[in-house]
Short mmCIF file of C-alpha atoms in Angstrom, two decimals:
data_model
loop_
_atom_site.label_atom_id
_atom_site.label_comp_id
_atom_site.label_asym_id
_atom_site.label_seq_id
_atom_site.Cartn_x
_atom_site.Cartn_y
_atom_site.Cartn_z
CA MET A 1 -167.75 -158.15 58.84
CA ARG A 2 -164.56 -156.88 57.23
CA LEU A 3 -161.83 -159.34 55.93
CA THR A 4 -158.42 -158.65 56.81
CA ARG A 5 -155.72 -159.25 54.19
CA CYS A 6 -154.63 -162.27 55.97
CA GLN A 7 -158.09 -163.70 55.99
CA ALA A 8 -158.30 -162.81 52.34
CA ALA A 9 -154.90 -164.53 51.59
CA LEU A 10 -155.97 -167.54 53.59
CA ALA A 11 -159.25 -167.80 51.92
CA ALA A 12 -157.48 -167.51 48.43
CA ALA A 13 -155.07 -170.21 49.22
CA ILE A 14 -157.72 -172.42 50.34
CA THR A 15 -159.44 -171.98 47.19
CA LEU A 16 -156.56 -172.51 45.12
CA ASN A 17 -155.76 -175.76 46.71
CA LEU A 18 -159.01 -177.21 46.14
CA LEU A 19 -158.89 -176.30 42.62
CA VAL A 20 -155.83 -178.12 42.30
CA LEU A 21 -156.89 -181.22 44.14
CA PHE A 22 -160.24 -181.10 41.98
CA TYR A 23 -157.91 -180.92 38.64
CA VAL A 24 -155.50 -183.89 39.86
CA SER A 25 -158.66 -185.92 40.68
CA TRP A 26 -159.91 -185.27 37.06
CA LEU A 27 -156.61 -186.05 35.60
CA GLN A 28 -156.52 -189.54 37.24
CA HIS A 29 -159.83 -190.29 35.82
CA GLN A 30 -158.77 -189.55 32.40
CA PRO A 31 -157.11 -193.12 31.36
CA ARG A 32 -160.37 -194.79 32.30
CA TYR A 33 -163.04 -192.30 30.90
CA SER A 34 -161.98 -189.85 28.67
CA PRO A 35 -163.03 -189.93 25.16
CA ALA A 36 -160.45 -190.22 22.51
CA ARG A 37 -159.87 -186.73 20.42
CA GLY A 38 -159.02 -186.09 17.18
CA SER A 39 -159.82 -187.09 13.77
CA ARG A 40 -160.41 -191.00 12.76
CA ARG A 41 -158.14 -190.48 9.73
CA GLY A 42 -155.00 -189.40 11.53
CA SER A 43 -152.42 -187.48 9.77
CA ALA A 44 -149.40 -188.57 8.34
CA SER A 45 -147.00 -188.37 11.42
CA SER A 46 -149.63 -189.58 13.88
CA PRO A 47 -150.70 -193.29 14.44
CA ARG A 48 -153.48 -194.50 12.39
CA VAL A 49 -154.19 -197.84 14.37
CA THR A 50 -155.31 -198.27 17.98
CA ILE A 51 -154.20 -201.19 19.81
CA LEU A 52 -157.61 -202.91 21.41
CA VAL A 53 -156.84 -205.55 23.98
CA ARG A 54 -159.88 -207.26 25.18
CA GLU A 55 -159.23 -210.90 25.36
CA PHE A 56 -157.45 -211.69 28.64
CA GLU A 57 -158.18 -213.08 31.88
CA ALA A 58 -157.93 -210.73 34.95
CA PHE A 59 -156.67 -213.25 37.31
CA ASP A 60 -153.59 -214.35 35.19
CA ASN A 61 -152.45 -212.14 32.34
CA ALA A 62 -149.35 -210.71 30.40
CA VAL A 63 -151.29 -207.28 29.21
CA PRO A 64 -148.78 -205.06 30.75
CA GLU A 65 -145.87 -206.58 28.82
CA LEU A 66 -148.30 -206.52 25.63
CA VAL A 67 -148.97 -202.74 26.01
CA ASP A 68 -145.08 -202.09 26.73
CA SER A 69 -143.94 -204.00 23.70
CA PHE A 70 -145.95 -201.49 21.37
CA LEU A 71 -145.20 -198.55 23.32
CA GLN A 72 -141.44 -199.11 22.89
CA GLN A 73 -141.97 -199.23 19.01
CA ASP A 74 -143.94 -195.84 19.29
CA PRO A 75 -144.43 -194.28 22.58
CA ALA A 76 -147.55 -192.33 21.37
CA GLN A 77 -149.08 -195.55 20.22
CA PRO A 78 -152.82 -195.35 21.21
CA VAL A 79 -153.67 -198.56 23.55
CA VAL A 80 -157.24 -199.11 25.03
CA VAL A 81 -157.59 -201.99 27.21
CA ALA A 82 -161.32 -203.09 27.65
CA ALA A 83 -162.80 -205.17 30.52
CA ASP A 84 -166.39 -205.47 31.65
CA THR A 85 -165.46 -204.50 35.14
CA LEU A 86 -162.50 -203.10 36.82
CA PRO A 87 -159.70 -205.66 36.62
CA TYR A 88 -158.74 -207.22 39.68
CA PRO A 89 -155.74 -207.81 40.37
CA PRO A 90 -155.22 -204.12 39.00
CA LEU A 91 -153.54 -203.95 35.76
CA ALA A 92 -150.02 -202.22 35.68
CA LEU A 93 -150.51 -200.15 32.83
CA PRO A 94 -148.70 -196.95 32.31
CA ARG A 95 -150.64 -193.91 33.43
CA ILE A 96 -150.03 -191.77 30.18
CA PRO A 97 -152.79 -190.37 27.95
CA SER A 98 -152.39 -192.66 25.26
CA VAL A 99 -153.12 -195.55 27.10
CA ARG A 100 -156.97 -195.85 28.40
CA LEU A 101 -158.81 -198.39 30.42
CA ALA A 102 -162.42 -198.99 29.17
CA LEU A 103 -165.12 -200.38 31.54
CA LEU A 104 -167.86 -201.64 29.06
CA GLN A 105 -170.34 -202.47 31.93
CA PRO A 106 -172.54 -199.63 32.63
CA ALA A 107 -172.11 -197.98 35.92
CA LEU A 108 -174.54 -195.29 37.88
CA ASP A 109 -171.42 -192.81 38.55
CA ARG A 110 -170.29 -192.89 34.74
CA PRO A 111 -171.83 -191.50 31.44
CA ALA A 112 -173.23 -193.67 28.94
CA ALA A 113 -170.37 -192.79 26.66
CA ALA A 114 -167.78 -194.16 28.98
CA SER A 115 -169.32 -197.59 28.74
CA ARG A 116 -169.11 -197.50 24.55
CA PRO A 117 -165.85 -198.59 23.31
CA GLU A 118 -165.84 -196.39 20.25
CA THR A 119 -165.51 -193.32 22.61
CA TYR A 120 -161.79 -194.47 23.07
CA VAL A 121 -160.89 -194.66 19.53
CA ALA A 122 -159.88 -191.69 17.09
CA THR A 123 -157.98 -193.71 14.83
CA GLU A 124 -158.83 -195.09 11.43
CA TYR A 125 -157.98 -198.73 12.31
CA VAL A 126 -158.20 -200.93 15.31
CA ALA A 127 -155.92 -204.04 15.97
CA LEU A 128 -157.54 -206.32 18.35
CA VAL A 129 -154.37 -208.10 20.08
CA PRO A 130 -155.07 -211.12 22.32
CA ASP A 131 -153.16 -211.67 25.52
CA GLY A 132 -149.73 -213.36 25.27
CA ALA A 133 -148.93 -211.61 22.02
CA ARG A 134 -146.12 -208.68 21.99
CA ALA A 135 -144.55 -206.70 19.14
CA GLU A 136 -141.03 -207.25 18.17
CA ALA A 137 -140.90 -206.67 14.42
CA PRO A 138 -141.08 -203.13 13.50
CA GLY A 139 -143.74 -201.92 11.06
CA GLN A 140 -146.32 -204.98 11.45
CA LEU A 141 -149.27 -202.82 12.08
CA LYS A 142 -148.17 -200.55 9.06
CA ARG A 143 -147.88 -203.61 6.77
CA MET A 144 -151.26 -204.87 7.75
CA ALA A 145 -152.74 -201.44 7.24
CA GLU A 146 -151.34 -201.46 3.87
CA VAL A 147 -152.96 -204.60 2.85
CA LEU A 148 -156.35 -203.66 4.26
CA GLN A 149 -156.00 -200.43 2.20
CA ALA A 150 -155.20 -202.23 -1.10
CA GLY A 151 -158.64 -203.96 -0.78
CA GLY A 152 -160.00 -207.63 -1.08
CA ALA A 153 -160.58 -208.17 2.47
CA ARG A 154 -162.28 -206.29 5.21
CA LEU A 155 -160.03 -207.74 7.88
CA VAL A 156 -156.44 -208.62 7.95
CA ALA A 157 -154.86 -210.87 10.41
CA ALA A 158 -151.13 -211.76 11.50
CA PRO A 159 -150.96 -215.27 13.47
CA VAL A 160 -149.42 -215.03 17.19
CA ALA A 161 -146.40 -217.62 17.47
CA SER A 162 -148.18 -219.34 20.46
CA ALA A 163 -149.22 -222.79 21.09
CA ASN A 164 -152.35 -222.33 19.20
CA PRO A 165 -151.45 -220.15 16.04
CA ALA A 166 -154.30 -219.06 13.83
CA ARG A 167 -155.66 -220.87 10.85
CA CYS A 168 -158.05 -220.21 7.91
CA LEU A 169 -161.60 -221.64 8.09
CA ALA A 170 -164.60 -221.42 6.22
CA LEU A 171 -167.71 -220.25 7.87
CA ASN A 172 -171.30 -220.34 7.03
CA VAL A 173 -173.91 -218.47 9.49
CA SER A 174 -177.40 -219.49 8.94
CA LEU A 175 -179.71 -217.35 11.27
CA ARG A 176 -182.85 -218.57 9.74
CA GLU A 177 -181.58 -222.08 10.84
CA TRP A 178 -179.86 -220.96 14.20
CA THR A 179 -176.55 -222.62 12.99
CA ALA A 180 -172.93 -221.99 12.45
CA ARG A 181 -171.23 -224.50 10.16
CA TYR A 182 -167.29 -224.32 10.00
CA GLY A 183 -165.20 -226.41 7.31
CA PRO A 184 -162.04 -226.19 5.48
CA ALA A 185 -161.04 -222.88 3.85
CA PRO A 186 -161.01 -223.09 -0.01
CA SER A 187 -159.31 -219.90 -0.62
CA ALA A 188 -156.89 -219.68 2.11
CA PRO A 189 -155.14 -217.48 3.05
CA ARG A 190 -158.28 -215.58 2.57
CA CYS A 191 -161.41 -217.10 4.50
CA ASP A 192 -164.41 -216.30 6.43
CA ALA A 193 -162.85 -217.04 9.85
CA LEU A 194 -160.02 -217.82 12.23
CA ASP A 195 -159.36 -220.42 14.73
CA GLY A 196 -156.29 -219.78 16.89
CA ASP A 197 -154.41 -216.76 18.22
CA ALA A 198 -154.18 -213.81 15.84
CA VAL A 199 -153.99 -210.14 15.78
CA VAL A 200 -156.99 -208.89 13.58
CA LEU A 201 -156.76 -205.51 12.08
CA LEU A 202 -159.92 -203.67 10.67
CA ARG A 203 -161.38 -200.26 10.11
CA ALA A 204 -162.90 -198.82 13.26
CA ARG A 205 -165.97 -198.03 11.53
CA ASP A 206 -166.64 -201.81 10.66
CA LEU A 207 -165.68 -202.78 14.02
CA PHE A 208 -168.21 -200.33 15.75
CA ASN A 209 -170.86 -201.03 13.52
CA LEU A 210 -171.18 -204.48 14.38
CA SER A 211 -173.72 -205.52 16.98
CA ALA A 212 -171.50 -206.75 19.47
CA PRO A 213 -168.10 -205.77 18.59
CA LEU A 214 -166.18 -206.55 21.88
CA ALA A 215 -168.15 -209.78 22.99
CA ARG A 216 -166.21 -212.51 24.33
CA PRO A 217 -164.65 -214.57 23.26
CA VAL A 218 -163.64 -211.77 20.85
CA GLY A 219 -162.58 -214.34 17.77
CA THR A 220 -165.90 -216.32 18.11
CA GLY A 221 -168.09 -213.13 18.20
CA LEU A 222 -166.20 -211.06 15.73
CA PHE A 223 -166.29 -213.99 12.80
CA LEU A 224 -169.78 -214.89 13.26
CA GLN A 225 -170.66 -211.22 12.55
CA THR A 226 -168.23 -210.53 9.86
CA ALA A 227 -169.02 -213.92 8.15
CA LEU A 228 -172.69 -213.19 8.17
CA ARG A 229 -172.20 -209.88 6.17
CA GLY A 230 -169.96 -211.55 3.72
CA TRP A 231 -166.79 -210.25 4.74
CA THR A 232 -163.64 -212.07 4.44
CA VAL A 233 -160.31 -211.90 6.24
CA GLN A 234 -156.81 -212.38 4.90
CA LEU A 235 -154.27 -214.21 7.08
CA LEU A 236 -150.61 -212.82 6.27
CA ASP A 237 -147.41 -214.52 6.83
CA LEU A 238 -146.60 -211.82 9.46
CA PRO A 239 -146.30 -213.60 12.78
CA PHE A 240 -146.40 -211.47 16.08
CA ALA A 241 -143.96 -212.65 18.83
CA ARG A 242 -145.18 -214.77 21.85
CA ALA A 243 -144.96 -212.82 25.50
CA ARG A 244 -141.56 -213.50 27.18
CA GLN A 245 -143.63 -214.11 30.28
CA PRO A 246 -146.95 -215.66 28.91
CA PRO A 247 -150.02 -215.94 30.45
CA LEU A 248 -151.85 -219.21 32.29
CA THR A 249 -148.72 -221.15 32.74
CA THR A 250 -149.94 -223.14 35.59
CA ALA A 251 -152.34 -225.98 35.18
CA HIS A 252 -154.88 -224.20 37.47
CA ALA A 253 -154.86 -221.23 35.58
CA ARG A 254 -155.61 -223.28 32.47
CA TRP A 255 -158.15 -224.73 34.03
CA LYS A 256 -159.93 -221.92 35.25
CA ALA A 257 -159.37 -220.00 31.84
CA GLU A 258 -160.81 -222.86 29.89
CA ARG A 259 -163.84 -223.26 31.93
CA GLU A 260 -164.74 -219.73 32.34
CA GLY A 261 -163.98 -219.76 28.27
CA ARG A 262 -166.69 -222.29 27.82
CA ALA A 263 -169.19 -220.67 29.70
CA ARG A 264 -168.63 -217.18 27.88
CA ARG A 265 -168.76 -218.94 24.35
CA ALA A 266 -171.83 -220.74 25.20
CA ALA A 267 -173.69 -217.49 26.51
CA LEU A 268 -172.56 -215.68 23.43
CA LEU A 269 -173.69 -218.23 21.06
CA ARG A 270 -177.12 -218.40 22.58
CA ALA A 271 -177.06 -214.63 22.81
CA LEU A 272 -176.38 -214.13 19.26
CA GLY A 273 -178.83 -216.86 18.36
CA ILE A 274 -176.65 -219.85 17.72
CA ARG A 275 -178.03 -223.53 18.86
CA LEU A 276 -175.92 -225.57 16.62
CA VAL A 277 -172.40 -225.59 15.69
CA SER A 278 -171.16 -227.97 13.06
CA TRP A 279 -167.14 -228.14 12.81
CA GLU A 280 -165.35 -230.20 10.07
CA GLY A 281 -165.16 -233.88 10.30
CA GLY A 282 -168.92 -233.99 11.50
CA ARG A 283 -168.52 -232.90 15.32
CA LEU A 284 -171.23 -230.95 16.44
CA GLU A 285 -171.87 -228.59 19.47
CA TRP A 286 -175.63 -227.74 20.73
CA PHE A 287 -176.32 -224.71 22.72
CA GLY A 288 -180.10 -225.03 22.74
CA CYS A 289 -182.55 -226.84 24.88
CA ASN A 290 -182.56 -230.30 26.21
CA LYS A 291 -184.26 -232.70 28.39
CA GLU A 292 -183.60 -230.89 31.52
CA THR A 293 -184.48 -227.27 30.22
CA PRO A 294 -187.57 -225.95 28.71
CA ARG A 295 -187.88 -225.63 25.25
CA CYS A 296 -186.58 -222.58 23.00
CA PHE A 297 -189.95 -220.98 22.45
CA GLY A 298 -192.92 -220.27 24.50
CA THR A 299 -196.78 -220.89 24.01
CA VAL A 300 -197.69 -220.79 20.41
CA VAL A 301 -200.71 -218.37 19.33
CA GLY A 302 -202.60 -218.83 16.11
CA ASP A 303 -200.44 -221.64 15.10
CA THR A 304 -197.85 -219.55 14.35
CA PRO A 305 -194.46 -219.62 16.79
CA ALA A 306 -192.69 -216.57 17.78
CA TYR A 307 -189.51 -217.32 15.83
CA LEU A 308 -191.30 -217.26 12.34
CA TYR A 309 -192.12 -213.66 13.03
CA GLU A 310 -188.38 -213.23 13.76
CA GLU A 311 -187.70 -214.83 10.30
CA ARG A 312 -186.13 -218.05 11.61
CA TRP A 313 -187.35 -221.57 11.64
CA THR A 314 -187.47 -224.34 14.24
CA PRO A 315 -184.33 -224.51 16.40
CA PRO A 316 -182.26 -227.26 15.57
CA CYS A 317 -182.53 -228.45 19.25
CA CYS A 318 -186.14 -228.43 19.29
CA LEU A 319 -185.90 -230.65 15.66
CA ARG A 320 -183.80 -232.94 17.60
CA ALA A 321 -186.00 -233.42 20.82
CA LEU A 322 -188.88 -233.88 18.27
CA ARG A 323 -187.19 -236.53 16.22
CA GLU A 324 -186.13 -238.31 19.47
CA THR A 325 -189.68 -238.33 20.86
CA ALA A 326 -191.45 -239.44 17.69
CA ARG A 327 -188.75 -242.26 17.10
CA TYR A 328 -189.35 -243.48 20.58
CA VAL A 329 -193.41 -243.07 20.74
CA VAL A 330 -193.27 -245.20 17.10
CA GLY A 331 -191.43 -247.72 19.11
CA VAL A 332 -193.73 -247.95 21.79
CA LEU A 333 -196.52 -248.25 19.51
CA GLU A 334 -195.45 -250.88 17.07
CA ALA A 335 -194.07 -252.97 20.22
CA ALA A 336 -197.62 -252.85 21.67
CA GLY A 337 -199.30 -253.52 18.49
CA VAL A 338 -201.22 -250.17 18.20
CA ARG A 339 -201.96 -249.13 14.50
CA TYR A 340 -200.68 -245.56 13.82
CA TRP A 341 -199.91 -243.20 11.00
CA LEU A 342 -198.29 -239.86 9.98
CA GLU A 343 -200.95 -237.19 10.30
CA GLY A 344 -201.34 -233.69 9.18
CA GLY A 345 -198.07 -231.55 8.97
CA SER A 346 -195.95 -234.61 9.77
CA LEU A 347 -196.87 -236.39 7.02
CA LEU A 348 -196.56 -233.46 4.78
CA GLY A 349 -192.73 -233.03 5.86
CA ALA A 350 -192.48 -236.93 5.22
CA ALA A 351 -193.80 -236.54 1.74
CA ARG A 352 -191.52 -233.56 1.08
CA HIS A 353 -188.27 -234.29 2.37
CA GLY A 354 -188.66 -237.28 4.82
CA ASP A 355 -188.29 -235.23 7.90
CA ILE A 356 -190.14 -232.63 9.88
CA ILE A 357 -191.20 -229.42 8.10
CA PRO A 358 -188.47 -226.95 9.09
CA TRP A 359 -190.67 -224.65 10.88
CA ASP A 360 -192.99 -227.10 12.44
CA TYR A 361 -193.15 -227.41 16.50
CA ASP A 362 -194.78 -230.73 16.91
CA VAL A 363 -195.62 -234.20 15.22
CA ASP A 364 -198.91 -235.54 14.58
CA LEU A 365 -199.85 -239.19 14.68
CA GLY A 366 -203.16 -240.72 14.24
CA ILE A 367 -203.97 -244.06 16.07
CA TYR A 368 -207.04 -246.51 15.95
CA LEU A 369 -208.95 -245.74 18.93
CA GLU A 370 -209.73 -249.33 19.70
CA ASP A 371 -205.87 -249.88 20.19
CA VAL A 372 -205.25 -247.75 22.95
CA GLY A 373 -205.82 -250.38 25.26
CA ASN A 374 -202.87 -252.23 23.94
CA CYS A 375 -200.20 -249.95 25.09
CA GLU A 376 -199.53 -249.69 28.94
CA GLN A 377 -198.56 -245.91 28.93
CA LEU A 378 -201.84 -244.83 27.14
CA ARG A 379 -203.77 -246.78 29.47
CA GLY A 380 -201.95 -245.10 32.38
CA ALA A 381 -202.37 -241.69 30.78
CA GLU A 382 -206.29 -242.20 30.62
CA ALA A 383 -206.06 -241.59 34.55
CA GLY A 384 -203.37 -238.96 34.67
CA SER A 385 -199.70 -238.14 33.71
CA VAL A 386 -197.32 -240.86 33.25
CA VAL A 387 -193.57 -240.35 33.53
CA ASP A 388 -191.91 -243.54 31.95
CA GLU A 389 -188.45 -244.89 32.42
CA ARG A 390 -187.01 -242.89 29.87
CA GLY A 391 -188.33 -239.44 30.84
CA PHE A 392 -190.89 -239.05 28.58
CA VAL A 393 -194.45 -237.85 29.81
CA TRP A 394 -197.48 -239.31 28.43
CA GLU A 395 -200.70 -237.66 29.36
CA LYS A 396 -204.20 -236.92 28.03
CA ALA A 397 -204.32 -233.31 26.39
CA VAL A 398 -206.19 -230.44 28.18
CA GLU A 399 -207.37 -229.31 24.66
CA GLY A 400 -209.34 -232.50 23.88
CA ASP A 401 -209.83 -235.92 23.78
CA PHE A 402 -206.42 -237.15 22.38
CA PHE A 403 -202.94 -237.94 23.97
CA ARG A 404 -199.63 -236.00 24.15
CA VAL A 405 -196.36 -237.40 24.80
CA GLN A 406 -193.86 -234.80 26.03
CA TYR A 407 -189.92 -234.90 25.79
CA SER A 408 -189.73 -234.33 29.55
CA GLU A 409 -191.45 -232.67 32.37
CA SER A 410 -189.23 -229.84 31.82
CA ASN A 411 -189.32 -229.62 27.88
CA HIS A 412 -192.61 -229.56 26.56
CA LEU A 413 -191.98 -230.51 22.70
CA HIS A 414 -194.36 -233.34 22.15
CA VAL A 415 -195.87 -235.71 19.89
CA ASP A 416 -199.85 -235.53 19.56
CA LEU A 417 -201.46 -239.24 19.28
CA TRP A 418 -205.15 -238.47 17.45
CA PRO A 419 -207.37 -241.46 18.40
CA PHE A 420 -209.76 -242.23 15.21
CA TYR A 421 -212.36 -244.90 14.79
CA PRO A 422 -214.31 -246.09 11.75
CA ARG A 423 -217.97 -245.32 11.10
CA ASN A 424 -219.39 -246.46 7.92
CA GLY A 425 -216.24 -246.62 6.29
CA VAL A 426 -215.08 -243.29 7.30
CA MET A 427 -212.37 -242.46 9.84
CA THR A 428 -213.78 -240.00 12.53
CA LYS A 429 -212.77 -238.82 15.99
CA ASP A 430 -214.54 -237.13 19.11
CA THR A 431 -212.32 -234.00 19.53
CA TRP A 432 -212.12 -231.69 16.54
CA LEU A 433 -209.78 -228.74 16.24
CA ASP A 434 -210.02 -225.32 14.05
CA HIS A 435 -207.35 -226.67 11.32
CA ARG A 436 -208.07 -227.04 7.76
CA GLN A 437 -206.53 -230.48 7.76
CA ASP A 438 -208.75 -231.71 10.88
CA VAL A 439 -211.47 -233.64 8.60
CA GLU A 440 -212.67 -237.29 8.36
CA PHE A 441 -211.26 -239.35 5.75
CA PRO A 442 -212.06 -242.81 4.30
CA GLU A 443 -210.96 -245.83 5.78
CA HIS A 444 -209.33 -247.26 2.78
CA PHE A 445 -206.46 -244.60 2.98
CA LEU A 446 -205.34 -246.96 6.01
CA GLN A 447 -205.75 -250.53 4.14
CA PRO A 448 -203.04 -250.96 4.02
CA LEU A 449 -200.60 -248.62 5.71
CA VAL A 450 -197.19 -247.95 3.84
CA PRO A 451 -193.71 -247.34 5.04
CA LEU A 452 -192.38 -243.66 4.75
CA PRO A 453 -188.78 -242.37 5.94
CA PHE A 454 -189.50 -239.63 8.42
CA ALA A 455 -187.32 -238.08 11.10
CA GLY A 456 -184.45 -240.56 10.69
CA PHE A 457 -186.63 -243.57 10.83
CA VAL A 458 -189.37 -245.55 9.01
CA ALA A 459 -192.91 -244.65 9.91
CA GLN A 460 -196.12 -245.90 8.76
CA ALA A 461 -198.40 -243.60 6.48
CA PRO A 462 -201.70 -243.78 4.75
CA ASN A 463 -201.44 -245.47 1.39
CA ASN A 464 -201.95 -242.86 -1.66
CA TYR A 465 -200.49 -240.10 0.84
CA ARG A 466 -200.61 -237.54 -1.83
CA ARG A 467 -204.39 -237.82 -2.53
CA PHE A 468 -204.73 -238.11 1.40
CA LEU A 469 -202.85 -234.68 1.84
CA GLU A 470 -204.56 -233.03 -0.94
CA LEU A 471 -207.95 -234.14 0.83
CA LYS A 472 -206.92 -232.58 3.81
CA PHE A 473 -204.77 -229.53 2.55
CA GLY A 474 -206.00 -229.07 -1.02
CA PRO A 475 -204.41 -229.75 -4.38
CA GLY A 476 -200.68 -228.86 -4.72
CA VAL A 477 -199.84 -228.98 -1.04
CA ILE A 478 -196.55 -230.89 -1.32
CA GLU A 479 -195.21 -228.87 -3.82
CA ASN A 480 -196.13 -225.68 -2.55
CA PRO A 481 -195.02 -224.98 1.03
CA GLU A 482 -196.61 -222.59 3.44
CA TYR A 483 -196.65 -221.61 7.01
CA PRO A 484 -199.22 -222.91 9.26
CA ASN A 485 -201.32 -219.88 9.35
CA PRO A 486 -200.94 -217.67 5.98
CA ALA A 487 -203.67 -215.14 7.38
CA LEU A 488 -201.03 -214.30 10.03
CA LEU A 489 -197.86 -214.76 8.35
CA SER A 490 -196.99 -216.43 4.70
CA LEU A 491 -193.98 -217.92 3.90
CA ALA A 492 -193.58 -215.62 0.68
CA GLY A 493 -194.15 -212.80 2.83
CA SER A 494 -191.54 -213.54 5.47
CA SER A 495 -188.96 -214.07 3.03
#
């Protein structure tokens, strides 16, 4: 069949229209998905800083005003607004090539690069700008970049003239202890971290080499990661203005933002492996297990908990639960007239530093078998599991003929009670485990028992406990710490 000229022209017109529609559709997607182009170094005339807006609430924000304020100073200013998912209500952002919306949550219909924030940045520096800030004084970013380029600090910051302007803090992050400790900054305005609203500028390569560069809250996550690396931030006296129409002006909006902010912060700290935050003045925040949740680690295999393989010690929330359980159990035993003493690794911790060994995961007490009947909870545990009025669980251990007191029904951190009885002047028992320290010993170590500080209280311990420990563990055990099963993992080999 031959086409007429009219049919050919019509087909060409339809094809051209389809191509135009396809191109327009492609352009509409560019602000959100297109990668940044060009060198990270930039030229003398091109901007060297990308504005990155991450910390804002979708339900109430001043992001359009923030973006416009920087574009008024430089219409070619690169701006990236980053969100996990498409903000709703939609942000009224200029539809120009220099302003991009980056959606960080992976989606089936987008390439992997679209979810990576570094895809959208082609400049040498990145300025993390919080919602509620605006640019008014010209040259602020240039001045910050000059200070950063001069060296000394890996980050440079400028406060925002808000109700919560930034202040300098010292920050020590111990992954081994699952802890972040904040305090006064001795060398302000150069410090480890900031608390409050600030514009923070750093090199793009530094930001995107962090494991969680844009985790929220941005300030919390950023400074935990940079302080761990030994990077410092210099706080300049170069304040950014507050938004003319600031966000979160209603009580309901502030309440919602604070609630969601607390939830994000708790989730971030748990994800980064921080279980305890210590603030100046002694205030503590806990982000680990408690009486209503399972403990932070699973079943222990080979006497070596999983966290030791991660080069960490017992989470502080678990140590807190063990201390609380030990204090409570000792109080019950003393009130009932049950003779007890610190055993095994618990006695070793008390002898070393008056506390639980930092990598231990339970507490061991020896008791006289003949005294078991004096204690109501132990009598009850003979017949089955007993939950007392404080929520502690008393039971017979499934591994053998001894007792176990768990922190709660949900949290199985525990104190083990080992019943011993004398036979010809030697303390023995009916259940033995494959532990080096699980051996008989002369009863004279228990006559008399002596007080010994342990886990925040005073417990009973064998007399001459050094000889007692060396009988069980070997010479020099107090001065030479070691993991419970060095054949699997040694303390020296893990450091």
